[in-house]
Amino acid sequence: MNRTLLSILLVEDHPAIARQAAEFLDGLGWQVDHAGNGALAIELATREAYDVVLLDLNLPDIDGLQVCRDIKAKAPSNVPVLMLTARDAFEDKARGFREGADDYLTKPFDLRALALRCEALARRRHLHVHQQMVLGPLTLLPREMRVLYQDAPVALTQIGVKILLLLCQQHPQAVSRTQLIQHVWGARAPDSDALKSHVYSLRRQLEQASGRNMLATIQQLGYRLDV
């Protein structure tokens, strides 16, 4: 996993700890957003697509376990949650895992260990996404280049599957035309009409499967999956 690609949500109400962790992770080239309370953490995790959420359990407004539950239920993708806490009893850790935490780090911790755990969680999620991805009625099997709508196969081209995969990964955000072209063709990008043609075909095939338009065009930006 390329460190420069990691996007982290740091949920920590202690200013000194938050600043130290954010500066360290930012120094690795990672993008770090900070939330000092649970309400803002849930709002950001619901709105943005993060690779990992670093979640302190002792927050001023909402219990960290409830924040974890809400993020797992509302986030646009199954983002891994690494809990950060001074609670080191086994039962505390067990409760955290039962509420959806993916990993646990006890304070005080080595920031290098924190970075390694973030990389491991992001890598594990990356591998899982490339095996199967479920978003509402859609199931994507990237290795097999197949797409199912409510368990029924949807006949898509390989390029159609690639476009749909990126749209699912970024849902509910829009994806720019430039992002799609780079994702599908890399440096050997065709003209813009080729992308328009493939998007038109994908939209038509999804509409045939679902009975409605699932691919919205965002003016002067790109496209967004409507699931």
PDB file of C-alpha atoms in Angstrom:
ATOM      1  CA  MET A   1       0.000   0.000   0.000  1.00  0.00           C
ATOM      2  CA  ASN A   2       1.446   3.327  -1.037  1.00  0.00           C
ATOM      3  CA  ARG A   3       1.560   5.567   2.034  1.00  0.00           C
ATOM      4  CA  THR A   4       0.755   8.664   0.000  1.00  0.00           C
ATOM      5  CA  LEU A   5      -2.669   7.229  -0.808  1.00  0.00           C
ATOM      6  CA  LEU A   6      -3.884   6.750   2.770  1.00  0.00           C
ATOM      7  CA  SER A   7      -6.643   9.017   4.017  1.00  0.00           C
ATOM      8  CA  ILE A   8      -7.050   8.990   7.810  1.00  0.00           C
ATOM      9  CA  LEU A   9      -9.776  10.298  10.109  1.00  0.00           C
ATOM     10  CA  LEU A  10      -8.275  10.985  13.552  1.00  0.00           C
ATOM     11  CA  VAL A  11     -10.912  11.196  16.295  1.00  0.00           C
ATOM     12  CA  GLU A  12      -9.192  12.513  19.423  1.00  0.00           C
ATOM     13  CA  ASP A  13     -10.286  15.225  21.863  1.00  0.00           C
ATOM     14  CA  HIS A  14      -6.902  15.715  23.558  1.00  0.00           C
ATOM     15  CA  PRO A  15      -5.230  18.565  21.610  1.00  0.00           C
ATOM     16  CA  ALA A  16      -1.619  17.564  22.298  1.00  0.00           C
ATOM     17  CA  ILE A  17      -2.141  13.904  21.354  1.00  0.00           C
ATOM     18  CA  ALA A  18      -4.130  14.845  18.256  1.00  0.00           C
ATOM     19  CA  ARG A  19      -1.490  17.330  17.117  1.00  0.00           C
ATOM     20  CA  GLN A  20       1.396  14.889  17.668  1.00  0.00           C
ATOM     21  CA  ALA A  21      -0.332  12.039  15.824  1.00  0.00           C
ATOM     22  CA  ALA A  22      -1.545  14.257  12.973  1.00  0.00           C
ATOM     23  CA  GLU A  23       1.903  15.782  12.432  1.00  0.00           C
ATOM     24  CA  PHE A  24       3.538  12.342  12.386  1.00  0.00           C
ATOM     25  CA  LEU A  25       1.060  10.844   9.909  1.00  0.00           C
ATOM     26  CA  ASP A  26       1.093  13.986   7.777  1.00  0.00           C
ATOM     27  CA  GLY A  27       4.866  13.640   7.653  1.00  0.00           C
ATOM     28  CA  LEU A  28       4.389  10.261   5.966  1.00  0.00           C
ATOM     29  CA  GLY A  29       2.503  11.972   3.162  1.00  0.00           C
ATOM     30  CA  TRP A  30      -0.903  10.847   4.419  1.00  0.00           C
ATOM     31  CA  GLN A  31      -4.033  12.994   4.399  1.00  0.00           C
ATOM     32  CA  VAL A  32      -5.313  13.453   7.954  1.00  0.00           C
ATOM     33  CA  ASP A  33      -8.649  14.956   8.982  1.00  0.00           C
ATOM     34  CA  HIS A  34      -9.227  15.621  12.690  1.00  0.00           C
ATOM     35  CA  ALA A  35     -12.434  15.444  14.713  1.00  0.00           C
ATOM     36  CA  GLY A  36     -12.396  16.497  18.358  1.00  0.00           C
ATOM     37  CA  ASN A  37     -15.784  14.989  19.203  1.00  0.00           C
ATOM     38  CA  GLY A  38     -18.014  12.103  18.243  1.00  0.00           C
ATOM     39  CA  ALA A  39     -20.669  14.078  16.375  1.00  0.00           C
ATOM     40  CA  LEU A  40     -18.146  15.585  13.972  1.00  0.00           C
ATOM     41  CA  ALA A  41     -16.465  12.177  13.558  1.00  0.00           C
ATOM     42  CA  ILE A  42     -19.732  10.562  12.476  1.00  0.00           C
ATOM     43  CA  GLU A  43     -20.484  13.449  10.102  1.00  0.00           C
ATOM     44  CA  LEU A  44     -17.053  13.263   8.436  1.00  0.00           C
ATOM     45  CA  ALA A  45     -17.007   9.451   8.227  1.00  0.00           C
ATOM     46  CA  THR A  46     -20.457   9.488   6.630  1.00  0.00           C
ATOM     47  CA  ARG A  47     -19.537  12.183   4.116  1.00  0.00           C
ATOM     48  CA  GLU A  48     -15.941  11.287   3.186  1.00  0.00           C
ATOM     49  CA  ALA A  49     -14.234   8.050   2.122  1.00  0.00           C
ATOM     50  CA  TYR A  50     -11.385   7.203   4.520  1.00  0.00           C
ATOM     51  CA  ASP A  51      -8.934   4.308   4.500  1.00  0.00           C
ATOM     52  CA  VAL A  52      -8.796   4.105   8.326  1.00  0.00           C
ATOM     53  CA  VAL A  53     -10.541   5.765  11.275  1.00  0.00           C
ATOM     54  CA  LEU A  54      -8.430   6.256  14.427  1.00  0.00           C
ATOM     55  CA  LEU A  55     -10.989   6.466  17.226  1.00  0.00           C
ATOM     56  CA  ASP A  56     -10.389   7.523  20.822  1.00  0.00           C
ATOM     57  CA  LEU A  57     -12.941   5.925  23.140  1.00  0.00           C
ATOM     58  CA  ASN A  58     -13.106   8.786  25.660  1.00  0.00           C
ATOM     59  CA  LEU A  59     -14.871  11.582  23.786  1.00  0.00           C
ATOM     60  CA  PRO A  60     -16.625  14.592  25.355  1.00  0.00           C
ATOM     61  CA  ASP A  61     -20.038  14.166  23.736  1.00  0.00           C
ATOM     62  CA  ILE A  62     -20.638  10.566  22.620  1.00  0.00           C
ATOM     63  CA  ASP A  63     -19.168   7.328  23.927  1.00  0.00           C
ATOM     64  CA  GLY A  64     -16.523   6.012  21.530  1.00  0.00           C
ATOM     65  CA  LEU A  65     -18.246   2.638  21.252  1.00  0.00           C
ATOM     66  CA  GLN A  66     -21.419   4.345  20.020  1.00  0.00           C
ATOM     67  CA  VAL A  67     -19.372   6.379  17.555  1.00  0.00           C
ATOM     68  CA  CYS A  68     -17.865   3.128  16.253  1.00  0.00           C
ATOM     69  CA  ARG A  69     -21.324   1.606  15.804  1.00  0.00           C
ATOM     70  CA  ASP A  70     -22.597   4.668  13.959  1.00  0.00           C
ATOM     71  CA  ILE A  71     -19.574   4.841  11.649  1.00  0.00           C
ATOM     72  CA  LYS A  72     -19.868   1.166  10.794  1.00  0.00           C
ATOM     73  CA  ALA A  73     -23.583   1.595  10.075  1.00  0.00           C
ATOM     74  CA  LYS A  74     -23.481   4.889   8.160  1.00  0.00           C
ATOM     75  CA  ALA A  75     -20.105   5.159   6.435  1.00  0.00           C
ATOM     76  CA  PRO A  76     -20.306   4.832   2.623  1.00  0.00           C
ATOM     77  CA  SER A  77     -17.820   1.962   2.690  1.00  0.00           C
ATOM     78  CA  ASN A  78     -16.751  -0.531   5.347  1.00  0.00           C
ATOM     79  CA  VAL A  79     -13.941   1.613   6.723  1.00  0.00           C
ATOM     80  CA  PRO A  80     -11.701  -0.101   9.318  1.00  0.00           C
ATOM     81  CA  VAL A  81     -11.711   1.410  12.813  1.00  0.00           C
ATOM     82  CA  LEU A  82      -8.605   1.374  15.019  1.00  0.00           C
ATOM     83  CA  MET A  83      -9.532   2.183  18.606  1.00  0.00           C
ATOM     84  CA  LEU A  84      -7.140   4.284  20.679  1.00  0.00           C
ATOM     85  CA  THR A  85      -7.658   4.157  24.441  1.00  0.00           C
ATOM     86  CA  ALA A  86      -6.056   3.958  27.873  1.00  0.00           C
ATOM     87  CA  ARG A  87      -8.471   1.158  28.789  1.00  0.00           C
ATOM     88  CA  ASP A  88      -6.302  -1.945  28.702  1.00  0.00           C
ATOM     89  CA  ALA A  89      -8.501  -4.535  30.444  1.00  0.00           C
ATOM     90  CA  PHE A  90      -9.449  -7.572  28.370  1.00  0.00           C
ATOM     91  CA  GLU A  91     -13.166  -6.878  28.733  1.00  0.00           C
ATOM     92  CA  ASP A  92     -12.696  -3.340  27.415  1.00  0.00           C
ATOM     93  CA  LYS A  93     -10.945  -4.704  24.339  1.00  0.00           C
ATOM     94  CA  ALA A  94     -13.581  -7.407  23.893  1.00  0.00           C
ATOM     95  CA  ARG A  95     -16.369  -4.796  23.990  1.00  0.00           C
ATOM     96  CA  GLY A  96     -14.548  -2.745  21.381  1.00  0.00           C
ATOM     97  CA  PHE A  97     -14.246  -5.668  19.000  1.00  0.00           C
ATOM     98  CA  ARG A  98     -17.869  -6.661  19.576  1.00  0.00           C
ATOM     99  CA  GLU A  99     -18.961  -3.139  18.599  1.00  0.00           C
ATOM    100  CA  GLY A 100     -17.133  -3.368  15.274  1.00  0.00           C
ATOM    101  CA  ALA A 101     -13.553  -2.275  15.955  1.00  0.00           C
ATOM    102  CA  ASP A 102     -10.979  -3.828  13.613  1.00  0.00           C
ATOM    103  CA  ASP A 103      -7.945  -3.244  15.814  1.00  0.00           C
ATOM    104  CA  TYR A 104      -7.015  -1.849  19.219  1.00  0.00           C
ATOM    105  CA  LEU A 105      -4.043   0.212  20.412  1.00  0.00           C
ATOM    106  CA  THR A 106      -3.489   1.084  24.078  1.00  0.00           C
ATOM    107  CA  LYS A 107      -2.187   4.500  25.097  1.00  0.00           C
ATOM    108  CA  PRO A 108       0.588   5.494  25.292  1.00  0.00           C
ATOM    109  CA  PHE A 109       1.702   4.023  21.967  1.00  0.00           C
ATOM    110  CA  ASP A 110       4.601   4.315  19.547  1.00  0.00           C
ATOM    111  CA  LEU A 111       3.541   6.408  16.548  1.00  0.00           C
ATOM    112  CA  ARG A 112       5.516   4.075  14.298  1.00  0.00           C
ATOM    113  CA  ALA A 113       3.378   1.179  15.496  1.00  0.00           C
ATOM    114  CA  LEU A 114       0.277   3.279  14.822  1.00  0.00           C
ATOM    115  CA  ALA A 115       1.387   3.840  11.223  1.00  0.00           C
ATOM    116  CA  LEU A 116       2.124   0.138  10.697  1.00  0.00           C
ATOM    117  CA  ARG A 117      -1.326  -0.827  11.961  1.00  0.00           C
ATOM    118  CA  CYS A 118      -2.948   1.748   9.671  1.00  0.00           C
ATOM    119  CA  GLU A 119      -1.094   0.284   6.702  1.00  0.00           C
ATOM    120  CA  ALA A 120      -2.125  -3.259   7.649  1.00  0.00           C
ATOM    121  CA  LEU A 121      -5.803  -2.315   8.040  1.00  0.00           C
ATOM    122  CA  ALA A 122      -5.860  -0.372   4.775  1.00  0.00           C
ATOM    123  CA  ARG A 123      -4.107  -3.209   2.940  1.00  0.00           C
ATOM    124  CA  ARG A 124      -6.554  -5.778   4.334  1.00  0.00           C
ATOM    125  CA  ARG A 125      -9.497  -3.636   3.213  1.00  0.00           C
ATOM    126  CA  HIS A 126      -7.907  -3.115  -0.189  1.00  0.00           C
ATOM    127  CA  LEU A 127      -7.557  -6.873  -0.704  1.00  0.00           C
ATOM    128  CA  HIS A 128     -11.124  -7.487   0.441  1.00  0.00           C
ATOM    129  CA  VAL A 129     -12.501  -4.869  -1.942  1.00  0.00           C
ATOM    130  CA  HIS A 130     -10.712  -6.569  -4.816  1.00  0.00           C
ATOM    131  CA  GLN A 131     -12.326  -9.916  -3.950  1.00  0.00           C
ATOM    132  CA  GLN A 132     -15.907  -8.727  -3.519  1.00  0.00           C
ATOM    133  CA  MET A 133     -17.688  -5.444  -2.982  1.00  0.00           C
ATOM    134  CA  VAL A 134     -21.331  -5.063  -1.998  1.00  0.00           C
ATOM    135  CA  LEU A 135     -23.147  -1.745  -2.286  1.00  0.00           C
ATOM    136  CA  GLY A 136     -26.901  -1.924  -1.855  1.00  0.00           C
ATOM    137  CA  PRO A 137     -28.302  -4.328  -4.496  1.00  0.00           C
ATOM    138  CA  LEU A 138     -24.993  -4.400  -6.402  1.00  0.00           C
ATOM    139  CA  THR A 139     -22.311  -7.042  -5.898  1.00  0.00           C
ATOM    140  CA  LEU A 140     -18.987  -6.623  -7.711  1.00  0.00           C
ATOM    141  CA  LEU A 141     -16.547  -9.489  -8.202  1.00  0.00           C
ATOM    142  CA  PRO A 142     -13.522  -7.680  -9.663  1.00  0.00           C
ATOM    143  CA  ARG A 143     -11.292 -10.744 -10.015  1.00  0.00           C
ATOM    144  CA  GLU A 144     -13.971 -12.421 -12.088  1.00  0.00           C
ATOM    145  CA  MET A 145     -14.962  -9.144 -13.792  1.00  0.00           C
ATOM    146  CA  ARG A 146     -18.589  -9.835 -12.935  1.00  0.00           C
ATOM    147  CA  VAL A 147     -21.422  -7.695 -11.544  1.00  0.00           C
ATOM    148  CA  LEU A 148     -24.664  -8.869  -9.950  1.00  0.00           C
ATOM    149  CA  TYR A 149     -27.830  -6.873  -9.321  1.00  0.00           C
ATOM    150  CA  GLN A 150     -29.910  -8.534  -6.596  1.00  0.00           C
ATOM    151  CA  ASP A 151     -27.927 -11.719  -7.319  1.00  0.00           C
ATOM    152  CA  ALA A 152     -28.788 -11.631 -11.027  1.00  0.00           C
ATOM    153  CA  PRO A 153     -25.850 -11.180 -13.436  1.00  0.00           C
ATOM    154  CA  VAL A 154     -25.502  -7.871 -15.300  1.00  0.00           C
ATOM    155  CA  ALA A 155     -23.850  -8.124 -18.713  1.00  0.00           C
ATOM    156  CA  LEU A 156     -21.053  -5.520 -18.631  1.00  0.00           C
ATOM    157  CA  THR A 157     -17.860  -5.116 -20.579  1.00  0.00           C
ATOM    158  CA  GLN A 158     -14.549  -5.223 -18.708  1.00  0.00           C
ATOM    159  CA  ILE A 159     -14.272  -1.457 -19.008  1.00  0.00           C
ATOM    160  CA  GLY A 160     -17.825  -1.127 -17.680  1.00  0.00           C
ATOM    161  CA  VAL A 161     -16.870  -3.199 -14.623  1.00  0.00           C
ATOM    162  CA  LYS A 162     -13.782  -1.038 -14.037  1.00  0.00           C
ATOM    163  CA  ILE A 163     -15.838   2.157 -14.225  1.00  0.00           C
ATOM    164  CA  LEU A 164     -18.482   0.748 -11.893  1.00  0.00           C
ATOM    165  CA  LEU A 165     -15.867  -0.419  -9.385  1.00  0.00           C
ATOM    166  CA  LEU A 166     -14.414   3.086  -9.016  1.00  0.00           C
ATOM    167  CA  LEU A 167     -17.885   4.595  -8.745  1.00  0.00           C
ATOM    168  CA  CYS A 168     -18.728   2.108  -5.972  1.00  0.00           C
ATOM    169  CA  GLN A 169     -15.459   2.740  -4.134  1.00  0.00           C
ATOM    170  CA  GLN A 170     -16.067   6.503  -4.148  1.00  0.00           C
ATOM    171  CA  HIS A 171     -19.816   6.340  -3.421  1.00  0.00           C
ATOM    172  CA  PRO A 172     -21.595   8.576  -2.478  1.00  0.00           C
ATOM    173  CA  GLN A 173     -19.068  11.051  -3.865  1.00  0.00           C
ATOM    174  CA  ALA A 174     -18.857  11.939  -7.536  1.00  0.00           C
ATOM    175  CA  VAL A 175     -15.920  10.749  -9.650  1.00  0.00           C
ATOM    176  CA  SER A 176     -14.371  13.118 -12.167  1.00  0.00           C
ATOM    177  CA  ARG A 177     -13.896  12.210 -15.810  1.00  0.00           C
ATOM    178  CA  THR A 178     -10.138  12.524 -15.338  1.00  0.00           C
ATOM    179  CA  GLN A 179     -10.191  10.023 -12.456  1.00  0.00           C
ATOM    180  CA  LEU A 180     -12.180   7.540 -14.515  1.00  0.00           C
ATOM    181  CA  ILE A 181      -9.901   7.843 -17.534  1.00  0.00           C
ATOM    182  CA  GLN A 182      -6.772   7.328 -15.407  1.00  0.00           C
ATOM    183  CA  HIS A 183      -8.363   4.420 -13.561  1.00  0.00           C
ATOM    184  CA  VAL A 184      -9.423   2.598 -16.729  1.00  0.00           C
ATOM    185  CA  TRP A 185      -6.718   3.436 -19.236  1.00  0.00           C
ATOM    186  CA  GLY A 186      -3.814   4.887 -17.242  1.00  0.00           C
ATOM    187  CA  ALA A 187      -1.285   6.806 -19.332  1.00  0.00           C
ATOM    188  CA  ARG A 188      -2.757   5.486 -22.603  1.00  0.00           C
ATOM    189  CA  ALA A 189      -5.931   7.516 -22.350  1.00  0.00           C
ATOM    190  CA  PRO A 190      -8.242   7.727 -25.370  1.00  0.00           C
ATOM    191  CA  ASP A 191     -10.257  10.814 -26.239  1.00  0.00           C
ATOM    192  CA  SER A 192     -13.162  11.867 -24.027  1.00  0.00           C
ATOM    193  CA  ASP A 193     -15.748  10.429 -26.426  1.00  0.00           C
ATOM    194  CA  ALA A 194     -14.575   6.920 -25.560  1.00  0.00           C
ATOM    195  CA  LEU A 195     -15.392   7.471 -21.880  1.00  0.00           C
ATOM    196  CA  LYS A 196     -18.780   8.954 -22.759  1.00  0.00           C
ATOM    197  CA  SER A 197     -19.566   5.911 -24.882  1.00  0.00           C
ATOM    198  CA  HIS A 198     -18.668   3.454 -22.106  1.00  0.00           C
ATOM    199  CA  VAL A 199     -20.571   5.432 -19.479  1.00  0.00           C
ATOM    200  CA  TYR A 200     -23.636   5.544 -21.728  1.00  0.00           C
ATOM    201  CA  SER A 201     -23.464   1.775 -22.182  1.00  0.00           C
ATOM    202  CA  LEU A 202     -22.986   1.211 -18.432  1.00  0.00           C
ATOM    203  CA  ARG A 203     -25.923   3.470 -17.599  1.00  0.00           C
ATOM    204  CA  ARG A 204     -28.182   1.639 -20.046  1.00  0.00           C
ATOM    205  CA  GLN A 205     -27.207  -1.815 -18.751  1.00  0.00           C
ATOM    206  CA  LEU A 206     -27.709  -0.804 -15.115  1.00  0.00           C
ATOM    207  CA  GLU A 207     -31.086   0.691 -15.996  1.00  0.00           C
ATOM    208  CA  GLN A 208     -32.137  -2.521 -17.716  1.00  0.00           C
ATOM    209  CA  ALA A 209     -31.195  -4.500 -14.592  1.00  0.00           C
ATOM    210  CA  SER A 210     -32.703  -2.151 -11.999  1.00  0.00           C
ATOM    211  CA  GLY A 211     -35.519  -0.398 -13.854  1.00  0.00           C
ATOM    212  CA  ARG A 212     -34.161   3.069 -13.037  1.00  0.00           C
ATOM    213  CA  ASN A 213     -31.244   5.379 -13.769  1.00  0.00           C
ATOM    214  CA  MET A 214     -28.455   4.493 -11.322  1.00  0.00           C
ATOM    215  CA  LEU A 215     -25.742   6.645 -12.876  1.00  0.00           C
ATOM    216  CA  ALA A 216     -26.090  10.395 -12.443  1.00  0.00           C
ATOM    217  CA  THR A 217     -24.148  12.955 -14.473  1.00  0.00           C
ATOM    218  CA  ILE A 218     -22.759  15.810 -12.362  1.00  0.00           C
ATOM    219  CA  GLN A 219     -22.319  18.862 -14.529  1.00  0.00           C
ATOM    220  CA  GLN A 220     -18.721  20.090 -14.945  1.00  0.00           C
ATOM    221  CA  LEU A 221     -17.456  17.280 -12.731  1.00  0.00           C
ATOM    222  CA  GLY A 222     -18.194  13.692 -13.670  1.00  0.00           C
ATOM    223  CA  TYR A 223     -20.483  10.907 -12.538  1.00  0.00           C
ATOM    224  CA  ARG A 224     -21.994   9.549  -9.332  1.00  0.00           C
ATOM    225  CA  LEU A 225     -23.590   6.200  -8.592  1.00  0.00           C
ATOM    226  CA  ASP A 226     -27.146   6.544  -7.228  1.00  0.00           C
ATOM    227  CA  VAL A 227     -27.724   3.515  -5.005  1.00  0.00           C
TER     228      VAL A 227
END
